[in-house]
mmCIF file of C-alpha atoms and ligand atoms in Angstrom:
data_model
loop_
_atom_site.group_PDB
_atom_site.id
_atom_site.type_symbol
_atom_site.label_atom_id
_atom_site.label_comp_id
_atom_site.label_asym_id
_atom_site.label_seq_id
_atom_site.Cartn_x
_atom_site.Cartn_y
_atom_site.Cartn_z
ATOM 1 C CA MET A 1 81.713 97.846 63.837
ATOM 2 C CA ARG A 2 81.382 98.192 67.588
ATOM 3 C CA LYS A 3 84.493 99.377 69.352
ATOM 4 C CA VAL A 4 85.641 98.051 72.678
ATOM 5 C CA LYS A 5 87.709 100.224 74.977
ATOM 6 C CA SER A 6 91.183 98.748 75.153
ATOM 7 C CA GLY A 7 91.943 99.469 78.807
ATOM 8 C CA VAL A 8 95.214 101.023 77.677
ATOM 9 C CA TYR A 9 95.051 104.693 78.536
ATOM 10 C CA GLY A 10 95.566 106.938 75.542
ATOM 11 C CA LEU A 11 95.432 104.123 72.971
ATOM 12 C CA ASN A 12 91.766 104.235 71.941
ATOM 13 C CA THR A 13 92.130 107.641 70.333
ATOM 14 C CA LEU A 14 95.001 106.344 68.228
ATOM 15 C CA MET A 15 92.810 103.472 67.006
ATOM 16 C CA ASP A 16 89.771 105.471 65.966
ATOM 17 C CA GLY A 17 87.967 105.037 69.290
ATOM 18 C CA GLY A 18 89.043 101.593 70.436
ATOM 19 C CA ILE A 19 89.492 98.026 69.233
ATOM 20 C CA ASN A 20 86.894 96.650 66.834
ATOM 21 C CA GLU A 21 84.859 93.913 68.467
ATOM 22 C CA ASN A 22 85.584 90.302 67.475
ATOM 23 C CA THR A 23 88.923 91.142 65.953
ATOM 24 C CA ILE A 24 92.432 89.870 66.582
ATOM 25 C CA THR A 25 95.065 92.273 67.866
ATOM 26 C CA THR A 26 98.698 91.287 67.928
ATOM 27 C CA VAL A 27 100.984 93.089 70.362
ATOM 28 C CA ILE A 28 104.647 92.750 69.476
ATOM 29 C CA GLY A 29 107.551 93.641 71.732
ATOM 30 C CA SER A 30 110.796 92.512 73.274
ATOM 31 C CA SER A 31 111.069 91.173 76.810
ATOM 32 C CA GLY A 32 109.958 93.763 79.335
ATOM 33 C CA ALA A 33 108.206 95.922 76.732
ATOM 34 C CA GLY A 34 104.881 95.576 78.514
ATOM 35 C CA LYS A 35 103.018 92.931 76.473
ATOM 36 C CA THR A 36 101.623 91.070 79.460
ATOM 37 C CA THR A 37 100.711 94.360 81.138
ATOM 38 C CA PHE A 38 98.884 95.485 77.984
ATOM 39 C CA ALA A 39 96.983 92.191 77.828
ATOM 40 C CA THR A 40 96.132 92.239 81.536
ATOM 41 C CA TYR A 41 94.627 95.710 81.488
ATOM 42 C CA PHE A 42 92.619 94.816 78.393
ATOM 43 C CA LEU A 43 91.007 92.000 80.377
ATOM 44 C CA LYS A 44 90.581 94.150 83.496
ATOM 45 C CA ARG A 45 88.640 96.724 81.503
ATOM 46 C CA GLY A 46 86.258 94.088 80.140
ATOM 47 C CA LEU A 47 85.691 92.583 83.583
ATOM 48 C CA GLU A 48 84.728 95.984 84.937
ATOM 49 C CA LEU A 49 82.094 96.168 82.210
ATOM 50 C CA GLY A 50 80.705 92.787 83.209
ATOM 51 C CA GLU A 51 82.266 90.937 80.283
ATOM 52 C CA ASP A 52 84.042 87.608 80.669
ATOM 53 C CA ALA A 53 87.782 87.251 80.360
ATOM 54 C CA ILE A 54 89.914 84.299 79.302
ATOM 55 C CA PHE A 55 93.662 84.345 79.843
ATOM 56 C CA ILE A 56 95.457 81.628 77.892
ATOM 57 C CA THR A 57 98.941 81.486 79.302
ATOM 58 C CA LEU A 58 101.790 79.550 77.727
ATOM 59 C CA ASP A 59 104.918 80.696 79.532
ATOM 60 C CA GLU A 60 103.939 81.459 83.096
ATOM 61 C CA THR A 61 101.585 79.616 85.426
ATOM 62 C CA PRO A 62 98.327 81.360 86.331
ATOM 63 C CA GLN A 63 99.594 81.604 89.930
ATOM 64 C CA GLN A 64 102.663 83.499 88.774
ATOM 65 C CA ILE A 65 100.609 85.845 86.662
ATOM 66 C CA ILE A 66 98.104 86.524 89.437
ATOM 67 C CA LYS A 67 100.920 87.254 91.869
ATOM 68 C CA GLU A 68 102.544 89.733 89.482
ATOM 69 C CA VAL A 69 99.249 91.372 88.653
ATOM 70 C CA ILE A 70 98.492 91.994 92.334
ATOM 71 C CA GLU A 71 101.985 93.334 92.948
ATOM 72 C CA MET A 72 101.549 95.754 90.116
ATOM 73 C CA GLY A 73 98.423 97.255 91.600
ATOM 74 C CA TRP A 74 95.375 95.242 90.466
ATOM 75 C CA GLU A 75 94.378 94.201 93.942
ATOM 76 C CA ASP A 76 90.897 92.742 93.450
ATOM 77 C CA VAL A 77 91.810 90.432 90.564
ATOM 78 C CA GLU A 78 91.019 87.374 92.667
ATOM 79 C CA ASP A 79 87.418 88.513 93.172
ATOM 80 C CA TYR A 80 86.868 88.099 89.422
ATOM 81 C CA ILE A 81 88.434 84.651 89.500
ATOM 82 C CA ASP A 82 86.196 83.614 92.413
ATOM 83 C CA GLU A 83 83.122 84.883 90.549
ATOM 84 C CA GLY A 84 84.150 82.828 87.530
ATOM 85 C CA ALA A 85 84.351 85.900 85.300
ATOM 86 C CA LEU A 86 88.100 85.575 84.775
ATOM 87 C CA VAL A 87 89.263 82.165 83.621
ATOM 88 C CA PHE A 88 92.818 80.978 83.113
ATOM 89 C CA VAL A 89 93.761 78.311 80.617
ATOM 90 C CA ASP A 90 97.175 77.002 81.510
ATOM 91 C CA ALA A 91 98.507 75.829 78.171
ATOM 92 C CA GLY A 92 102.098 75.653 79.261
ATOM 93 C CA GLY A 93 103.864 72.380 79.707
ATOM 94 C CA ARG A 94 101.620 70.440 77.389
ATOM 95 C CA GLN A 95 101.434 70.255 73.660
ATOM 96 C CA PHE A 96 99.399 73.324 72.916
ATOM 97 C CA SER A 97 99.171 72.392 69.269
ATOM 98 C CA ASP A 98 97.397 69.183 70.338
ATOM 99 C CA PHE A 99 94.998 71.207 72.462
ATOM 100 C CA ILE A 100 94.251 73.443 69.483
ATOM 101 C CA LYS A 101 93.636 70.504 67.199
ATOM 102 C CA THR A 102 91.576 68.377 69.545
ATOM 103 C CA GLU A 103 90.006 70.447 72.336
ATOM 104 C CA LEU A 104 89.765 74.012 71.113
ATOM 105 C CA ALA A 105 86.560 73.610 69.126
ATOM 106 C CA GLY A 106 84.813 72.131 72.165
ATOM 107 C CA PHE A 107 86.108 74.897 74.376
ATOM 108 C CA VAL A 108 84.811 77.514 71.952
ATOM 109 C CA ASN A 109 81.416 75.822 71.722
ATOM 110 C CA GLU A 110 81.031 76.006 75.471
ATOM 111 C CA TRP A 111 81.710 79.730 75.414
ATOM 112 C CA LYS A 112 79.469 80.553 72.452
ATOM 113 C CA GLY A 113 77.035 83.349 73.142
ATOM 114 C CA TYR A 114 79.329 85.026 75.629
ATOM 115 C CA ASN A 115 81.071 88.177 74.664
ATOM 116 C CA ALA A 116 84.473 87.596 76.122
ATOM 117 C CA ARG A 117 87.879 89.185 75.974
ATOM 118 C CA ILE A 118 90.570 86.649 75.259
ATOM 119 C CA VAL A 119 94.320 86.882 75.684
ATOM 120 C CA VAL A 120 96.962 84.491 74.374
ATOM 121 C CA ASP A 121 100.225 85.398 76.065
ATOM 122 C CA PRO A 122 102.574 84.720 74.373
ATOM 123 C CA LEU A 123 101.549 83.264 71.026
ATOM 124 C CA THR A 124 105.175 82.634 70.004
ATOM 125 C CA PRO A 125 105.456 79.081 71.446
ATOM 126 C CA VAL A 126 102.412 78.040 69.411
ATOM 127 C CA LEU A 127 104.367 78.825 66.271
ATOM 128 C CA TRP A 128 107.407 77.017 67.536
ATOM 129 C CA SER A 129 105.390 73.918 68.362
ATOM 130 C CA VAL A 130 105.380 72.911 64.694
ATOM 131 C CA GLU A 131 108.209 73.198 62.226
ATOM 132 C CA ASN A 132 106.560 73.388 58.880
ATOM 133 C CA LYS A 133 105.647 76.952 57.846
ATOM 134 C CA TYR A 134 102.350 75.917 56.255
ATOM 135 C CA GLU A 135 101.410 73.958 59.315
ATOM 136 C CA GLN A 136 102.317 76.953 61.500
ATOM 137 C CA ARG A 137 100.063 79.137 59.467
ATOM 138 C CA ASP A 138 97.184 76.663 59.570
ATOM 139 C CA LEU A 139 97.498 76.196 63.292
ATOM 140 C CA VAL A 140 97.604 79.885 64.173
ATOM 141 C CA SER A 141 94.923 80.720 61.672
ATOM 142 C CA PHE A 142 92.610 78.057 63.126
ATOM 143 C CA LEU A 143 93.330 79.209 66.690
ATOM 144 C CA LEU A 144 92.575 82.845 65.928
ATOM 145 C CA ARG A 145 89.493 82.103 63.853
ATOM 146 C CA GLU A 146 88.040 79.960 66.618
ATOM 147 C CA LEU A 147 88.815 82.453 69.373
ATOM 148 C CA ARG A 148 87.282 85.424 67.603
ATOM 149 C CA LYS A 149 83.966 83.530 67.575
ATOM 150 C CA ILE A 150 83.719 84.103 71.304
ATOM 151 C CA GLY A 151 85.054 87.602 71.595
ATOM 152 C CA THR A 152 87.823 90.099 71.038
ATOM 153 C CA VAL A 153 91.320 88.665 71.081
ATOM 154 C CA ILE A 154 94.751 89.949 71.984
ATOM 155 C CA CYS A 155 97.795 87.801 71.387
ATOM 156 C CA THR A 156 101.316 88.807 72.201
ATOM 157 C CA LEU A 157 104.424 88.078 70.206
ATOM 158 C CA GLU A 158 107.995 88.104 71.403
ATOM 159 C CA GLU A 159 110.367 90.203 69.382
ATOM 160 C CA HIS A 160 113.869 88.831 69.126
ATOM 161 C CA GLY A 161 116.911 89.968 67.231
ATOM 162 C CA VAL A 162 117.221 93.406 65.737
ATOM 163 C CA MET A 163 114.768 95.844 67.269
ATOM 164 C CA GLY A 164 112.177 97.057 64.829
ATOM 165 C CA ASP A 165 112.870 94.354 62.264
ATOM 166 C CA LEU A 166 109.446 92.802 61.931
ATOM 167 C CA SER A 167 110.303 90.562 59.005
ATOM 168 C CA GLY A 168 111.072 87.393 60.979
ATOM 169 C CA ALA A 169 109.005 84.351 60.019
ATOM 170 C CA GLU A 170 107.465 83.983 63.479
ATOM 171 C CA LEU A 171 106.202 87.564 63.295
ATOM 172 C CA ILE A 172 105.022 87.635 59.688
ATOM 173 C CA ILE A 173 102.340 84.942 59.973
ATOM 174 C CA PRO A 174 100.506 86.322 63.026
ATOM 175 C CA MET A 175 100.922 89.902 61.813
ATOM 176 C CA TYR A 176 99.341 88.978 58.529
ATOM 177 C CA LEU A 177 96.470 87.091 60.143
ATOM 178 C CA ALA A 178 95.733 89.789 62.732
ATOM 179 C CA ASP A 179 93.314 92.646 62.162
ATOM 180 C CA ASN A 180 95.366 95.015 64.268
ATOM 181 C CA VAL A 181 99.057 95.116 65.067
ATOM 182 C CA VAL A 182 100.625 97.208 67.813
ATOM 183 C CA HIS A 183 104.396 97.385 68.101
ATOM 184 C CA LEU A 184 105.853 98.135 71.537
ATOM 185 C CA ARG A 185 109.414 99.339 71.195
ATOM 186 C CA TYR A 186 111.473 99.124 74.355
ATOM 187 C CA ARG A 187 115.013 100.408 74.468
ATOM 188 C CA SER A 188 116.167 98.960 77.742
ATOM 189 C CA HIS A 189 119.800 99.890 77.211
ATOM 190 C CA ASP A 190 119.140 103.596 76.882
ATOM 191 C CA SER A 191 119.453 105.633 80.019
ATOM 192 C CA PRO A 192 116.834 106.578 80.929
ATOM 193 C CA GLU A 193 115.145 103.646 79.168
ATOM 194 C CA LYS A 194 112.783 104.552 76.358
ATOM 195 C CA ARG A 195 109.430 103.112 75.386
ATOM 196 C CA ASP A 196 107.260 104.043 72.436
ATOM 197 C CA LEU A 197 104.594 102.319 70.402
ATOM 198 C CA LYS A 198 103.114 102.443 66.949
ATOM 199 C CA ILE A 199 99.957 101.052 65.372
ATOM 200 C CA ILE A 200 101.296 99.052 62.444
ATOM 201 C CA LYS A 201 97.840 98.216 61.182
ATOM 202 C CA CYS A 202 94.255 98.600 62.249
ATOM 203 C CA ARG A 203 91.742 97.201 59.767
ATOM 204 C CA SER A 204 88.629 99.260 58.960
ATOM 205 C CA SER A 205 89.806 102.177 61.064
ATOM 206 C CA ARG A 206 91.659 105.404 60.691
ATOM 207 C CA HIS A 207 94.651 105.108 62.941
ATOM 208 C CA SER A 208 97.747 106.963 64.027
ATOM 209 C CA HIS A 209 100.889 106.410 61.970
ATOM 210 C CA PHE A 210 103.302 107.851 64.483
ATOM 211 C CA TRP A 211 105.452 106.583 67.307
ATOM 212 C CA HIS A 212 103.963 107.456 70.688
ATOM 213 C CA PRO A 213 105.943 107.330 73.916
ATOM 214 C CA TYR A 214 104.363 105.313 76.733
ATOM 215 C CA ASN A 215 105.070 104.639 80.384
ATOM 216 C CA ILE A 216 104.224 101.640 82.514
ATOM 217 C CA VAL A 217 102.594 102.878 85.679
ATOM 218 C CA ARG A 218 101.706 100.761 88.688
ATOM 219 C CA GLY A 219 97.924 100.514 88.958
ATOM 220 C CA SER A 220 97.348 101.967 85.487
ATOM 221 C CA GLY A 221 99.306 99.724 83.139
ATOM 222 C CA LEU A 222 100.422 101.409 79.934
ATOM 223 C CA ILE A 223 99.757 105.119 79.514
ATOM 224 C CA VAL A 224 100.305 106.266 75.949
ATOM 225 C CA GLN A 225 101.135 109.835 75.085
ATOM 226 C CA ARG A 226 99.634 111.473 72.100
ATOM 227 C CA ALA A 227 102.810 113.252 71.058
ATOM 228 C CA LYS A 228 106.314 113.921 72.215
ATOM 229 C CA LEU A 229 106.269 116.023 75.337
ATOM 230 C CA ALA A 230 106.949 119.675 74.804
ATOM 231 C CA THR A 231 107.320 120.470 78.485
ATOM 232 C CA ASP A 232 108.762 118.557 81.356
ATOM 233 C CA HIS A 233 106.092 118.123 84.016
ATOM 234 C CA SER A 234 108.206 116.167 86.441
ATOM 235 C CA LYS A 235 108.653 119.088 88.796
ATOM 236 C CA ARG A 236 104.921 119.708 89.050
ATOM 237 C CA VAL A 237 103.302 118.370 92.140
ATOM 238 C CA VAL A 238 99.596 117.804 91.744
ATOM 239 C CA ASP A 239 97.289 116.086 94.162
ATOM 240 C CA MET A 240 95.714 113.762 91.619
ATOM 241 C CA THR A 241 93.019 112.443 93.942
ATOM 242 C CA ASN A 242 91.725 115.922 94.698
ATOM 243 C CA LYS A 243 91.891 116.854 91.074
ATOM 244 C CA LEU A 244 90.016 113.676 90.091
ATOM 245 C CA ASP A 245 87.284 114.387 92.643
ATOM 246 C CA LYS A 246 86.896 117.849 91.250
ATOM 247 C CA MET A 247 86.662 116.571 87.679
ATOM 248 C CA LEU A 248 84.074 113.958 88.687
ATOM 249 C CA ALA A 249 82.029 116.538 90.581
ATOM 250 C CA ASP A 250 81.981 118.741 87.490
ATOM 251 C CA LEU A 251 80.676 116.048 85.124
ATOM 252 C CA PRO A 252 77.485 116.961 83.289
ATOM 253 C CA LYS A 253 74.405 114.989 84.389
ATOM 254 C CA GLU A 254 74.293 112.504 81.515
ATOM 255 C CA LYS A 255 77.952 111.611 82.033
ATOM 256 C CA ALA A 256 77.662 111.449 85.818
ATOM 257 C CA ALA A 257 75.000 108.769 85.327
ATOM 258 C CA LYS A 258 77.733 106.495 83.929
ATOM 259 C CA LEU A 259 79.797 106.857 87.061
ATOM 260 C CA THR A 260 78.793 103.705 88.917
ATOM 261 C CA PRO A 261 80.224 103.158 92.416
ATOM 262 C CA LYS A 262 82.402 100.417 90.946
ATOM 263 C CA ILE A 263 83.915 102.683 88.300
ATOM 264 C CA LYS A 264 84.379 105.445 90.836
ATOM 265 C CA GLN A 265 86.203 103.072 93.129
ATOM 266 C CA SER A 266 88.324 101.794 90.267
ATOM 267 C CA LEU A 267 89.292 105.343 89.260
ATOM 268 C CA HIS A 268 90.236 106.218 92.818
ATOM 269 C CA ARG A 269 92.310 103.107 93.249
ATOM 270 C CA THR A 270 94.084 103.764 89.979
ATOM 271 C CA VAL A 271 94.934 107.333 90.869
ATOM 272 C CA GLU A 272 96.009 106.473 94.400
ATOM 273 C CA THR A 273 98.447 103.883 93.077
ATOM 274 C CA ILE A 274 100.122 106.237 90.620
ATOM 275 C CA SER A 275 103.519 107.385 91.836
ATOM 276 C CA ALA A 276 105.378 110.488 90.700
ATOM 277 C CA GLU A 277 108.344 108.291 89.879
ATOM 278 C CA ASP A 278 106.314 106.103 87.520
ATOM 279 C CA ILE A 279 104.810 108.915 85.502
ATOM 280 C CA GLY A 280 108.123 110.653 85.053
ATOM 281 C CA SER A 281 107.702 113.698 82.888
ATOM 282 C CA MET A 282 104.115 112.943 81.887
ATOM 283 C CA ASP A 283 101.496 115.569 82.646
ATOM 284 C CA PRO A 284 99.266 114.384 85.555
ATOM 285 C CA GLU A 285 96.325 116.234 84.054
ATOM 286 C CA TYR A 286 96.784 114.422 80.764
ATOM 287 C CA ILE A 287 96.655 111.116 82.636
ATOM 288 C CA LEU A 288 93.439 112.087 84.423
ATOM 289 C CA LEU A 289 91.861 113.057 81.098
ATOM 290 C CA GLN A 290 92.855 109.687 79.622
ATOM 291 C CA LEU A 291 91.212 107.913 82.554
ATOM 292 C CA LEU A 292 87.954 109.796 82.055
ATOM 293 C CA LEU A 293 88.088 109.211 78.301
ATOM 294 C CA GLU A 294 88.608 105.474 78.758
ATOM 295 C CA TYR A 295 85.487 105.285 80.937
ATOM 296 C CA GLU A 296 83.579 107.529 78.494
ATOM 297 C CA LEU A 297 82.964 110.165 81.127
ATOM 298 C CA ILE A 298 84.189 112.874 78.781
ATOM 299 C CA GLU A 299 84.238 113.232 75.006
ATOM 300 C CA GLU A 300 87.307 113.501 72.832
HETATM 301 N N1 ATP B 1 100.682 96.149 86.054
HETATM 302 C C1 ATP B 1 101.856 96.774 85.961
HETATM 303 N N2 ATP B 1 101.946 98.071 86.247
HETATM 304 C C2 ATP B 1 103.126 98.699 86.161
HETATM 305 N N3 ATP B 1 104.257 98.123 85.777
HETATM 306 C C3 ATP B 1 104.230 96.841 85.468
HETATM 307 C C4 ATP B 1 103.027 96.093 85.543
HETATM 308 N N4 ATP B 1 103.317 94.817 85.181
HETATM 309 C C5 ATP B 1 104.630 94.793 84.902
HETATM 310 N N5 ATP B 1 105.175 96.005 85.074
HETATM 311 C C6 ATP B 1 106.550 96.378 84.793
HETATM 312 O O1 ATP B 1 106.596 96.607 83.423
HETATM 313 C C7 ATP B 1 107.626 95.895 82.786
HETATM 314 C C8 ATP B 1 107.080 95.119 81.615
HETATM 315 O O2 ATP B 1 106.416 93.967 82.072
HETATM 316 P P1 ATP B 1 105.616 92.924 81.171
HETATM 317 O O3 ATP B 1 105.623 91.673 81.947
HETATM 318 O O4 ATP B 1 104.305 93.470 80.796
HETATM 319 O O5 ATP B 1 106.527 92.787 79.865
HETATM 320 P P2 ATP B 1 106.447 91.694 78.708
HETATM 321 O O6 ATP B 1 106.552 92.440 77.433
HETATM 322 O O7 ATP B 1 105.268 90.822 78.898
HETATM 323 O O8 ATP B 1 107.790 90.864 78.927
HETATM 324 P P3 ATP B 1 108.095 89.301 78.622
HETATM 325 O O9 ATP B 1 108.333 89.172 77.156
HETATM 326 O O10 ATP B 1 109.345 89.062 79.377
HETATM 327 O O11 ATP B 1 106.931 88.501 79.099
HETATM 328 C C9 ATP B 1 108.257 95.057 83.869
HETATM 329 O O12 ATP B 1 109.582 95.493 84.001
HETATM 330 C C10 ATP B 1 107.498 95.290 85.143
HETATM 331 O O13 ATP B 1 108.329 95.731 86.191
HETATM 332 MG MG1 MG B 2 105.000 88.794 79.245
#
């Protein structure tokens, strides 16, 4: 199966190289865990590769999402919208279950032949739109089956109640139907707050079975660490832009050929937006390596 790079730095390695194409990934987490950020950077990565991106939003209006995305460091998002490469489907405020039943098939037919990245954020209201459990299952199953025909799908799920208890009915159905499940655990009451994630399942792939700490960094989205940090790097001051330039200059010829002006610009923007405060105790060099890995400029 072909893998697509997730756009989440450090995650691909944990999923055997990336997300399998035309699969469904469910990202579960409580409010503020980073679900929308995860989904956004997944789309951003595809757009950079010339793929199409569809953002199906149920809670927030596209305008709200675009505003937040720009604030958090993705400045040229509107260029993709103007080009028609990034499309929003505003499913909020109307009966999304009706849309699924009546219009979805037509929508999918129009997109056939494209290899898109699709986000449903959040999927939870779809489940709540019908009461009967069997009907819920049918509806979500139909939605996901249709969407995977046109690309690789990420849907997010809100986690309520006891943290880490994934046995709630509204989680079980989509978790079961998904090919991959990623759990974002966010302990907002801890000081400092703690975030870590785990791959709960990843069909047809060898995957990590551990909890991995992650940070949310302006301009980069989620950056996942491979293991618990042994050393505290927060006191280290590194000029990341200089370091990046040096790493890019040292690329072997066949890798340097992949470094299009667009990718180079994207890497620079990303690094320039990173603040010492955001990365906390993460190693700046580790982050740079994850960037190069994501863009396949270096090998694992
Ligand atoms: N692109 C970004 N880069 C860095 N930080 C971000 C970015 N987007 C959001 N954040 C921060 O990360 C946190 C998580 O945001 P996000 O909206 O992704 O969470 P969520 O899991 O979707 O929450 P909710 O369930 O409320 O929608 C927010 O507190 C926000 O300040
Ligand atoms: Mg969200």
